[in-house]
């Protein structure tokens, strides 16, 4: 099934929602993890996360990505139960407020619970490679973001190596997308993401960014997540909490290179920047190649 309307415009279908991809979309990041809150008492955590998410929506976010397990370099994993305990209350509270919710998880049990609670997208940094993950998504109407990662968060930045990072990332995502389509996930529900910072050096990240149009040309919407990442620290010499300008510049550059969605922590500033930039330098949204028939 095509992700194009009769007039050629690209779309993304997220459950009952359909986005016309004629402007960049903004995904706001809300992490319900001890990394993001030093005080871990559940009610405070929940109220604070809910307020943060609703503020992002007021500021112009199109979707909120709720995550309960850190994927930062060096992070270790949490149990299914703990992750469910962290994310489900927030997913439910956002869904009843008619917020489009994405769940950032690699765990099929969390995917299923979040989708059952009304999440319209699964954001999986492992591209649905866990057993059962693909079938959970295939049995639903949720959209999915397939991200490339070399290795696992705990060790991925130790010594990432590629022969040709652009070709390898593209091939991996293309194979994963085809596997999803073969399992019955409509093309119009699939998003691809090169996974900046996930098992990649600065040079790998920059090569992928410069070649982003090649990924876009596969014909799926592309999501770019640059927000506060260490490559931006490398380029600017700034600490993580001083990377706002660099993060905005990276989001704009990603959109200029064809990204359809940017995943950001600083929604208000990114939305403002995109509004001005799109008005002053409207992007020619590239006509991505249709998948060959047969
Ligand atoms: C969870 N997470 C952290 N960074 C990310 C990125 O760049 N893309 C996606 N899809 N998820 C991310």
Short mmCIF file of N, CA and C in Angstrom, two decimals, residues 60-215:
data_model
loop_
_atom_site.label_atom_id
_atom_site.label_comp_id
_atom_site.label_asym_id
_atom_site.label_seq_id
_atom_site.Cartn_x
_atom_site.Cartn_y
_atom_site.Cartn_z
N UNK A 60 3.41 23.29 20.61
CA UNK A 60 3.35 22.94 19.19
C UNK A 60 3.86 21.55 18.84
N UNK A 61 4.14 20.71 19.83
CA UNK A 61 4.54 19.33 19.49
C UNK A 61 3.37 18.61 18.83
N UNK A 62 3.68 17.77 17.86
CA UNK A 62 2.64 16.99 17.18
C UNK A 62 2.42 15.65 17.86
N UNK A 63 3.43 15.16 18.55
CA UNK A 63 3.35 13.85 19.18
C UNK A 63 4.33 13.84 20.35
N UNK A 64 3.99 13.08 21.39
CA UNK A 64 4.87 12.96 22.56
C UNK A 64 5.43 11.54 22.61
N UNK A 65 6.75 11.46 22.71
CA UNK A 65 7.43 10.16 22.77
C UNK A 65 7.71 9.86 24.24
N UNK A 66 6.99 8.87 24.78
CA UNK A 66 7.11 8.55 26.21
C UNK A 66 8.05 7.35 26.37
N UNK A 67 9.12 7.55 27.14
CA UNK A 67 10.08 6.47 27.34
C UNK A 67 10.32 6.19 28.82
N UNK A 68 10.47 4.90 29.14
CA UNK A 68 10.69 4.52 30.55
C UNK A 68 12.01 3.83 30.79
N UNK A 69 12.84 3.77 29.73
CA UNK A 69 14.15 3.11 29.90
C UNK A 69 15.18 3.95 29.15
N UNK A 70 16.21 4.35 29.83
CA UNK A 70 17.21 5.21 29.18
C UNK A 70 17.96 4.44 28.10
N UNK A 71 18.20 5.12 26.97
CA UNK A 71 18.99 4.50 25.91
C UNK A 71 20.31 5.24 25.73
N UNK A 72 20.66 6.05 26.73
CA UNK A 72 21.94 6.76 26.63
C UNK A 72 23.11 5.79 26.64
N UNK A 73 24.25 6.19 26.04
CA UNK A 73 25.43 5.31 26.11
C UNK A 73 25.73 4.94 27.55
N UNK A 74 25.94 3.66 27.79
CA UNK A 74 26.26 3.20 29.14
C UNK A 74 25.04 2.79 29.95
N UNK A 75 23.83 3.10 29.45
CA UNK A 75 22.63 2.80 30.24
C UNK A 75 22.36 1.30 30.28
N UNK A 76 21.84 0.82 31.42
CA UNK A 76 21.45 -0.59 31.46
C UNK A 76 19.93 -0.68 31.45
N UNK A 77 19.43 -1.92 31.25
CA UNK A 77 17.99 -2.06 31.01
C UNK A 77 17.20 -2.21 32.31
N UNK A 78 15.88 -2.01 32.21
CA UNK A 78 14.98 -2.20 33.35
C UNK A 78 14.03 -3.35 33.03
N UNK A 79 13.35 -3.86 34.05
CA UNK A 79 12.44 -4.99 33.84
C UNK A 79 11.18 -4.53 33.10
N UNK A 80 10.47 -5.51 32.53
CA UNK A 80 9.19 -5.20 31.88
C UNK A 80 8.25 -4.48 32.84
N UNK A 81 8.14 -5.03 34.06
CA UNK A 81 7.19 -4.47 35.03
C UNK A 81 7.54 -3.04 35.40
N UNK A 82 8.82 -2.80 35.60
CA UNK A 82 9.24 -1.45 35.99
C UNK A 82 8.97 -0.46 34.86
N UNK A 83 9.26 -0.89 33.64
CA UNK A 83 9.03 0.02 32.51
C UNK A 83 7.54 0.30 32.34
N UNK A 84 6.72 -0.75 32.49
CA UNK A 84 5.27 -0.54 32.41
C UNK A 84 4.79 0.42 33.49
N UNK A 85 5.33 0.24 34.69
CA UNK A 85 4.93 1.10 35.81
C UNK A 85 5.27 2.57 35.53
N UNK A 86 6.37 2.77 34.83
CA UNK A 86 6.78 4.14 34.53
C UNK A 86 5.96 4.78 33.41
N UNK A 87 5.73 4.00 32.32
CA UNK A 87 5.16 4.67 31.14
C UNK A 87 3.63 4.63 31.04
N UNK A 88 3.03 3.52 31.50
CA UNK A 88 1.59 3.37 31.22
C UNK A 88 0.71 4.49 31.79
N UNK A 89 0.91 4.89 33.05
CA UNK A 89 0.05 5.96 33.57
C UNK A 89 0.14 7.23 32.73
N UNK A 90 1.32 7.53 32.24
CA UNK A 90 1.48 8.75 31.44
C UNK A 90 0.82 8.58 30.07
N UNK A 91 1.02 7.41 29.45
CA UNK A 91 0.37 7.16 28.16
C UNK A 91 -1.14 7.34 28.32
N UNK A 92 -1.70 6.71 29.34
CA UNK A 92 -3.16 6.79 29.55
C UNK A 92 -3.61 8.24 29.76
N UNK A 93 -2.87 8.96 30.59
CA UNK A 93 -3.27 10.34 30.90
C UNK A 93 -3.19 11.24 29.67
N UNK A 94 -2.26 10.96 28.78
CA UNK A 94 -2.15 11.77 27.56
C UNK A 94 -3.22 11.39 26.54
N UNK A 95 -3.46 10.09 26.42
CA UNK A 95 -4.46 9.63 25.45
C UNK A 95 -5.84 10.21 25.79
N UNK A 96 -6.22 10.22 27.08
CA UNK A 96 -7.55 10.78 27.42
C UNK A 96 -7.62 12.27 27.12
N UNK A 97 -6.48 12.92 27.01
CA UNK A 97 -6.46 14.34 26.65
C UNK A 97 -6.28 14.53 25.14
N UNK A 98 -6.45 13.44 24.38
CA UNK A 98 -6.39 13.47 22.92
C UNK A 98 -5.00 13.84 22.37
N UNK A 99 -3.98 13.51 23.14
CA UNK A 99 -2.61 13.74 22.67
C UNK A 99 -2.15 12.52 21.89
N UNK A 100 -1.49 12.75 20.76
CA UNK A 100 -0.89 11.63 20.01
C UNK A 100 0.35 11.18 20.77
N UNK A 101 0.38 9.87 21.10
CA UNK A 101 1.46 9.34 21.93
C UNK A 101 2.24 8.28 21.17
N UNK A 102 3.56 8.41 21.26
CA UNK A 102 4.47 7.38 20.78
C UNK A 102 5.10 6.74 22.01
N UNK A 103 5.32 5.43 21.96
CA UNK A 103 5.98 4.80 23.10
C UNK A 103 7.38 4.38 22.67
N UNK A 104 8.36 4.86 23.42
CA UNK A 104 9.77 4.59 23.14
C UNK A 104 10.16 3.35 23.93
N UNK A 105 10.16 2.21 23.25
CA UNK A 105 10.47 0.95 23.94
C UNK A 105 10.99 -0.09 22.97
N UNK A 106 11.73 -1.06 23.51
CA UNK A 106 12.15 -2.22 22.70
C UNK A 106 11.39 -3.47 23.14
N UNK A 107 10.51 -3.32 24.12
CA UNK A 107 9.88 -4.49 24.74
C UNK A 107 8.46 -4.72 24.20
N UNK A 108 8.23 -5.90 23.61
CA UNK A 108 6.90 -6.17 23.04
C UNK A 108 5.78 -6.01 24.06
N UNK A 109 6.01 -6.40 25.30
CA UNK A 109 4.94 -6.32 26.30
C UNK A 109 4.58 -4.86 26.59
N UNK A 110 5.58 -4.00 26.54
CA UNK A 110 5.32 -2.56 26.75
C UNK A 110 4.64 -1.97 25.51
N UNK A 111 5.12 -2.40 24.34
CA UNK A 111 4.47 -1.93 23.10
C UNK A 111 2.97 -2.25 23.14
N UNK A 112 2.66 -3.52 23.46
CA UNK A 112 1.26 -3.96 23.42
C UNK A 112 0.41 -3.19 24.42
N UNK A 113 0.93 -3.06 25.64
CA UNK A 113 0.15 -2.35 26.67
C UNK A 113 -0.06 -0.90 26.28
N UNK A 114 0.96 -0.27 25.72
CA UNK A 114 0.82 1.14 25.34
C UNK A 114 -0.15 1.30 24.17
N UNK A 115 -0.05 0.39 23.20
CA UNK A 115 -0.98 0.45 22.06
C UNK A 115 -2.41 0.22 22.55
N UNK A 116 -2.59 -0.77 23.42
CA UNK A 116 -3.93 -1.03 23.97
C UNK A 116 -4.46 0.20 24.71
N UNK A 117 -3.55 0.96 25.31
CA UNK A 117 -3.96 2.16 26.03
C UNK A 117 -4.18 3.36 25.10
N UNK A 118 -3.85 3.19 23.81
CA UNK A 118 -4.14 4.26 22.85
C UNK A 118 -2.93 4.91 22.20
N UNK A 119 -1.72 4.44 22.48
CA UNK A 119 -0.54 4.99 21.79
C UNK A 119 -0.67 4.73 20.30
N UNK A 120 -0.27 5.71 19.48
CA UNK A 120 -0.45 5.57 18.03
C UNK A 120 0.86 5.31 17.30
N UNK A 121 1.96 5.24 18.06
CA UNK A 121 3.24 4.95 17.42
C UNK A 121 4.14 4.19 18.39
N UNK A 122 4.95 3.29 17.81
CA UNK A 122 6.01 2.62 18.59
C UNK A 122 7.34 3.15 18.05
N UNK A 123 8.17 3.66 18.94
CA UNK A 123 9.50 4.12 18.57
C UNK A 123 10.50 3.10 19.13
N UNK A 124 11.07 2.30 18.23
CA UNK A 124 11.91 1.19 18.70
C UNK A 124 13.35 1.37 18.21
N UNK A 125 14.26 1.62 19.14
CA UNK A 125 15.67 1.81 18.76
C UNK A 125 16.29 0.50 18.28
N UNK A 126 15.58 -0.62 18.43
CA UNK A 126 16.07 -1.91 17.90
C UNK A 126 15.29 -2.35 16.67
N UNK A 127 14.48 -1.43 16.13
CA UNK A 127 13.78 -1.69 14.86
C UNK A 127 12.95 -2.98 14.88
N UNK A 128 12.28 -3.24 15.98
CA UNK A 128 11.37 -4.40 16.14
C UNK A 128 12.09 -5.73 15.96
N UNK A 129 13.34 -5.81 16.43
CA UNK A 129 14.06 -7.09 16.28
C UNK A 129 13.82 -8.04 17.44
N UNK A 130 13.24 -7.57 18.54
CA UNK A 130 12.95 -8.50 19.64
C UNK A 130 11.87 -9.48 19.19
N UNK A 131 11.98 -10.76 19.61
CA UNK A 131 10.95 -11.72 19.24
C UNK A 131 9.58 -11.18 19.67
N UNK A 132 8.60 -11.31 18.80
CA UNK A 132 7.22 -10.87 19.05
C UNK A 132 6.99 -9.38 18.77
N UNK A 133 8.04 -8.57 18.72
CA UNK A 133 7.82 -7.13 18.56
C UNK A 133 7.10 -6.84 17.24
N UNK A 134 7.59 -7.50 16.18
CA UNK A 134 6.99 -7.24 14.88
C UNK A 134 5.52 -7.65 14.85
N UNK A 135 5.23 -8.81 15.45
CA UNK A 135 3.83 -9.26 15.37
C UNK A 135 2.92 -8.39 16.24
N UNK A 136 3.43 -7.88 17.35
CA UNK A 136 2.61 -6.96 18.16
C UNK A 136 2.21 -5.75 17.32
N UNK A 137 3.19 -5.18 16.61
CA UNK A 137 2.89 -3.99 15.81
C UNK A 137 2.01 -4.36 14.62
N UNK A 138 2.32 -5.51 13.99
CA UNK A 138 1.54 -5.91 12.81
C UNK A 138 0.07 -6.14 13.16
N UNK A 139 -0.20 -6.58 14.38
CA UNK A 139 -1.60 -6.84 14.77
C UNK A 139 -2.32 -5.55 15.15
N UNK A 140 -1.61 -4.42 15.16
CA UNK A 140 -2.23 -3.16 15.59
C UNK A 140 -2.35 -2.20 14.41
N UNK A 141 -2.82 -1.02 14.69
CA UNK A 141 -2.87 0.03 13.66
C UNK A 141 -1.81 1.10 13.94
N UNK A 142 -0.93 0.83 14.89
CA UNK A 142 0.06 1.85 15.26
C UNK A 142 1.10 2.03 14.16
N UNK A 143 1.62 3.25 14.08
CA UNK A 143 2.79 3.50 13.23
C UNK A 143 4.02 3.03 13.98
N UNK A 144 5.14 2.92 13.25
CA UNK A 144 6.37 2.47 13.91
C UNK A 144 7.57 3.22 13.36
N UNK A 145 8.45 3.62 14.26
CA UNK A 145 9.73 4.21 13.85
C UNK A 145 10.80 3.15 14.04
N UNK A 146 11.43 2.76 12.93
CA UNK A 146 12.50 1.76 12.93
C UNK A 146 13.83 2.49 12.98
N UNK A 147 14.56 2.34 14.06
CA UNK A 147 15.83 3.04 14.19
C UNK A 147 17.00 2.09 14.03
N UNK A 148 18.09 2.59 13.45
CA UNK A 148 19.32 1.79 13.35
C UNK A 148 20.20 2.03 14.58
N UNK A 149 20.71 0.93 15.11
CA UNK A 149 21.69 1.04 16.21
C UNK A 149 22.72 -0.07 16.00
N UNK A 150 23.99 0.26 16.17
CA UNK A 150 25.01 -0.81 16.18
C UNK A 150 25.30 -1.15 17.63
N UNK A 151 25.12 -2.42 18.01
CA UNK A 151 25.39 -2.82 19.39
C UNK A 151 24.20 -2.53 20.29
N UNK A 152 24.47 -2.34 21.57
CA UNK A 152 23.43 -2.08 22.57
C UNK A 152 23.86 -0.86 23.39
N UNK A 153 22.88 -0.14 23.98
CA UNK A 153 23.21 1.12 24.64
C UNK A 153 24.38 1.04 25.62
N UNK A 154 24.50 -0.09 26.33
CA UNK A 154 25.54 -0.14 27.37
C UNK A 154 26.96 -0.01 26.79
N UNK A 155 27.14 -0.54 25.57
CA UNK A 155 28.51 -0.59 25.02
C UNK A 155 28.65 0.05 23.63
N UNK A 156 27.56 0.59 23.10
CA UNK A 156 27.56 0.93 21.67
C UNK A 156 28.59 1.99 21.26
N UNK A 157 29.01 2.83 22.21
CA UNK A 157 29.94 3.90 21.83
C UNK A 157 31.40 3.51 22.07
N UNK A 158 31.64 2.24 22.42
CA UNK A 158 33.02 1.87 22.75
C UNK A 158 33.94 1.92 21.54
N UNK A 159 33.54 1.31 20.44
CA UNK A 159 34.37 1.37 19.22
C UNK A 159 33.54 1.01 18.01
N UNK A 160 32.59 1.88 17.65
CA UNK A 160 31.76 1.54 16.48
C UNK A 160 32.58 1.50 15.20
N UNK A 161 32.34 0.49 14.39
CA UNK A 161 33.10 0.30 13.13
C UNK A 161 32.13 -0.03 12.00
N UNK A 162 32.34 0.59 10.87
CA UNK A 162 31.58 0.28 9.65
C UNK A 162 32.55 0.28 8.47
N UNK A 163 32.23 -0.50 7.43
CA UNK A 163 32.96 -0.33 6.17
C UNK A 163 32.43 0.91 5.45
N UNK A 164 31.09 1.01 5.43
CA UNK A 164 30.43 2.14 4.75
C UNK A 164 29.16 2.42 5.54
N UNK A 165 29.24 3.38 6.45
CA UNK A 165 28.14 3.58 7.38
C UNK A 165 26.82 3.90 6.66
N UNK A 166 26.91 4.70 5.62
CA UNK A 166 25.67 5.12 4.94
C UNK A 166 25.02 3.91 4.27
N UNK A 167 25.83 3.13 3.55
CA UNK A 167 25.28 1.96 2.85
C UNK A 167 24.74 0.95 3.86
N UNK A 168 25.44 0.76 4.96
CA UNK A 168 25.02 -0.27 5.93
C UNK A 168 23.73 0.13 6.65
N UNK A 169 23.64 1.40 7.03
CA UNK A 169 22.43 1.85 7.72
C UNK A 169 21.22 1.79 6.78
N UNK A 170 21.46 2.24 5.56
CA UNK A 170 20.38 2.22 4.56
C UNK A 170 19.91 0.78 4.30
N UNK A 171 20.86 -0.12 4.13
CA UNK A 171 20.50 -1.52 3.84
C UNK A 171 19.75 -2.13 5.02
N UNK A 172 20.23 -1.87 6.23
CA UNK A 172 19.55 -2.42 7.41
C UNK A 172 18.10 -1.93 7.47
N UNK A 173 17.91 -0.62 7.31
CA UNK A 173 16.55 -0.07 7.46
C UNK A 173 15.64 -0.55 6.32
N UNK A 174 16.22 -0.67 5.15
CA UNK A 174 15.44 -1.14 4.02
C UNK A 174 14.97 -2.58 4.24
N UNK A 175 15.87 -3.43 4.76
CA UNK A 175 15.50 -4.82 5.03
C UNK A 175 14.45 -4.89 6.13
N UNK A 176 14.60 -4.08 7.17
CA UNK A 176 13.62 -4.11 8.27
C UNK A 176 12.24 -3.63 7.77
N UNK A 177 12.25 -2.57 6.96
CA UNK A 177 10.97 -2.06 6.45
C UNK A 177 10.29 -3.11 5.57
N UNK A 178 11.08 -3.80 4.75
CA UNK A 178 10.49 -4.85 3.89
C UNK A 178 9.93 -5.98 4.75
N UNK A 179 10.63 -6.33 5.82
CA UNK A 179 10.13 -7.39 6.71
C UNK A 179 8.79 -6.97 7.31
N UNK A 180 8.68 -5.71 7.68
CA UNK A 180 7.41 -5.24 8.25
C UNK A 180 6.29 -5.31 7.21
N UNK A 181 6.61 -4.85 6.00
CA UNK A 181 5.57 -4.87 4.96
C UNK A 181 5.15 -6.30 4.66
N UNK A 182 6.13 -7.21 4.64
CA UNK A 182 5.80 -8.62 4.39
C UNK A 182 4.92 -9.17 5.50
N UNK A 183 5.05 -8.63 6.70
CA UNK A 183 4.24 -9.10 7.83
C UNK A 183 2.89 -8.37 7.89
N UNK A 184 2.66 -7.48 6.94
CA UNK A 184 1.34 -6.85 6.86
C UNK A 184 1.27 -5.43 7.41
N UNK A 185 2.41 -4.85 7.75
CA UNK A 185 2.38 -3.45 8.22
C UNK A 185 2.40 -2.55 6.99
N UNK A 186 1.38 -1.72 6.86
CA UNK A 186 1.28 -0.88 5.66
C UNK A 186 2.46 0.08 5.61
N UNK A 187 2.92 0.29 4.40
CA UNK A 187 4.03 1.23 4.16
C UNK A 187 3.76 2.59 4.79
N UNK A 188 2.49 3.00 4.74
CA UNK A 188 2.12 4.33 5.24
C UNK A 188 2.23 4.43 6.76
N UNK A 189 2.58 3.33 7.43
CA UNK A 189 2.74 3.37 8.90
C UNK A 189 4.21 3.29 9.32
N UNK A 190 5.13 3.29 8.35
CA UNK A 190 6.54 3.04 8.68
C UNK A 190 7.38 4.31 8.55
N UNK A 191 8.19 4.56 9.58
CA UNK A 191 9.13 5.69 9.61
C UNK A 191 10.54 5.10 9.80
N UNK A 192 11.52 5.69 9.13
CA UNK A 192 12.91 5.23 9.28
C UNK A 192 13.75 6.28 9.99
N UNK A 193 14.76 5.80 10.71
CA UNK A 193 15.60 6.71 11.51
C UNK A 193 17.04 6.16 11.52
N UNK A 194 18.01 6.97 11.08
CA UNK A 194 19.40 6.47 11.05
C UNK A 194 20.02 6.30 12.43
N UNK A 195 19.37 6.81 13.46
CA UNK A 195 19.87 6.59 14.82
C UNK A 195 21.16 7.33 15.13
N UNK A 196 21.12 8.64 14.99
CA UNK A 196 22.32 9.44 15.29
C UNK A 196 22.77 9.16 16.72
N UNK A 197 24.06 8.83 16.87
CA UNK A 197 24.62 8.63 18.21
C UNK A 197 24.48 7.21 18.74
N UNK A 198 23.85 6.34 17.99
CA UNK A 198 23.65 4.97 18.47
C UNK A 198 24.67 4.03 17.80
N UNK A 199 25.82 3.88 18.44
CA UNK A 199 26.87 3.06 17.87
C UNK A 199 27.51 3.75 16.68
N UNK A 200 27.76 5.06 16.84
CA UNK A 200 28.33 5.84 15.73
C UNK A 200 29.29 6.88 16.28
N UNK A 201 30.40 7.07 15.56
CA UNK A 201 31.32 8.15 15.92
C UNK A 201 30.78 9.47 15.36
N UNK A 202 31.46 10.55 15.69
CA UNK A 202 31.09 11.86 15.12
C UNK A 202 31.12 11.78 13.59
N UNK A 203 32.17 11.18 13.05
CA UNK A 203 32.28 11.10 11.58
C UNK A 203 31.15 10.27 10.98
N UNK A 204 30.79 9.18 11.65
CA UNK A 204 29.66 8.37 11.16
C UNK A 204 28.37 9.20 11.15
N UNK A 205 28.13 9.92 12.25
CA UNK A 205 26.90 10.73 12.34
C UNK A 205 26.86 11.80 11.25
N UNK A 206 28.00 12.42 11.02
CA UNK A 206 28.02 13.50 10.01
C UNK A 206 27.87 12.92 8.60
N UNK A 207 28.46 11.77 8.35
CA UNK A 207 28.30 11.14 7.03
C UNK A 207 26.82 10.80 6.80
N UNK A 208 26.18 10.27 7.84
CA UNK A 208 24.76 9.92 7.70
C UNK A 208 23.91 11.17 7.47
N UNK A 209 24.24 12.23 8.17
CA UNK A 209 23.46 13.46 8.02
C UNK A 209 23.61 14.02 6.61
N UNK A 210 24.84 14.02 6.12
CA UNK A 210 25.06 14.57 4.77
C UNK A 210 24.41 13.71 3.70
N UNK A 211 24.23 12.44 4.02
CA UNK A 211 23.61 11.53 3.03
C UNK A 211 22.14 11.27 3.34
N UNK A 212 21.55 12.05 4.22
CA UNK A 212 20.15 11.79 4.60
C UNK A 212 19.22 11.69 3.38
N UNK A 213 19.42 12.52 2.33
CA UNK A 213 18.53 12.38 1.16
C UNK A 213 18.50 10.97 0.58
N UNK A 214 19.61 10.23 0.72
CA UNK A 214 19.61 8.84 0.23
C UNK A 214 18.64 7.97 1.01
N UNK A 215 18.56 8.23 2.31
CA UNK A 215 17.61 7.48 3.14
C UNK A 215 16.17 7.90 2.81
#
